PDB file of C-alpha atoms in Angstrom:
ATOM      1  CA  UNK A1267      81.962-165.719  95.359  1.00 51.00           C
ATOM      2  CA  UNK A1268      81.803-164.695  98.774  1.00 63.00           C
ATOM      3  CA  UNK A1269      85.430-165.911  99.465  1.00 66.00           C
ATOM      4  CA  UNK A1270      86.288-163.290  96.163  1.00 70.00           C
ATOM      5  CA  UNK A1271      84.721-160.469  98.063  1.00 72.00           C
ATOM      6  CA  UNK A1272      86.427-161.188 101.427  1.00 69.00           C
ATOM      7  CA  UNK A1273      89.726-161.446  99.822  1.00 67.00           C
ATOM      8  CA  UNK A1274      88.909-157.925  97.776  1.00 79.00           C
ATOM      9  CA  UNK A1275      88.030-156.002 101.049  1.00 84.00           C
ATOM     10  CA  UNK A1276      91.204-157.683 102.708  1.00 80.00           C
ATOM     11  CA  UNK A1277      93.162-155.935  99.780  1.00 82.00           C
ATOM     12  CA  UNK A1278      90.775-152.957 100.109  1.00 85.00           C
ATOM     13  CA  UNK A1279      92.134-152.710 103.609  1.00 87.00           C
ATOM     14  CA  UNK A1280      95.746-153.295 102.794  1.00 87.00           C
ATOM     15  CA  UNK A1281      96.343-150.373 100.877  1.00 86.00           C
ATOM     16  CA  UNK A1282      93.974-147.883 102.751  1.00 88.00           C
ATOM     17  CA  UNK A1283      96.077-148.827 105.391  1.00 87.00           C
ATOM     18  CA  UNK A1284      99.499-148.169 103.305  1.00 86.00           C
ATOM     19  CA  UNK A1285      98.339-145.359 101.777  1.00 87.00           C
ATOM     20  CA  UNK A1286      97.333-143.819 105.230  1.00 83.00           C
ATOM     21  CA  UNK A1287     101.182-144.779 105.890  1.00 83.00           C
ATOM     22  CA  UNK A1288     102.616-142.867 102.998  1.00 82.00           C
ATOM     23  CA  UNK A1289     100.622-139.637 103.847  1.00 81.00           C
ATOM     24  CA  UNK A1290     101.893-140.003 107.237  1.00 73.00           C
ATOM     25  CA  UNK A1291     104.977-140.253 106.104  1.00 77.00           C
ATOM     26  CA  UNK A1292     104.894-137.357 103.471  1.00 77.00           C
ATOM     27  CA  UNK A1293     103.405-135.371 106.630  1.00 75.00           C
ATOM     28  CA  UNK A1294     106.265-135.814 108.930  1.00 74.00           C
ATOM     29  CA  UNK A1295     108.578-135.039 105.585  1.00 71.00           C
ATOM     30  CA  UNK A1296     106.562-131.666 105.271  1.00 68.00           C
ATOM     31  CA  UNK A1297     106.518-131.014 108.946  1.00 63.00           C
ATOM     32  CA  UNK A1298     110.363-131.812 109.053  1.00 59.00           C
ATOM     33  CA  UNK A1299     110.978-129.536 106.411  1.00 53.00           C
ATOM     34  CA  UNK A1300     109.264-126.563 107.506  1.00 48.00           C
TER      35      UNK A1300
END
């Protein structure tokens, strides 16, 4: 069970990370279009 949990945060972590990417990226867009 513990190896469940440690692969579910890993995942967790994986798209925090991509969605922190994509807001980044729809910042610069914004930014850019301004």
């Amino acid at each position: 069970m513990s190896r469940q949990q440690t692969c579910d945060s890993m995942t967790f972590r994986l798209i925090s990370n991509m969605e922190r990417r994509l807001k980044c990226l729809v910042n610069d867009q914004n930014v850019s279009y301004v």
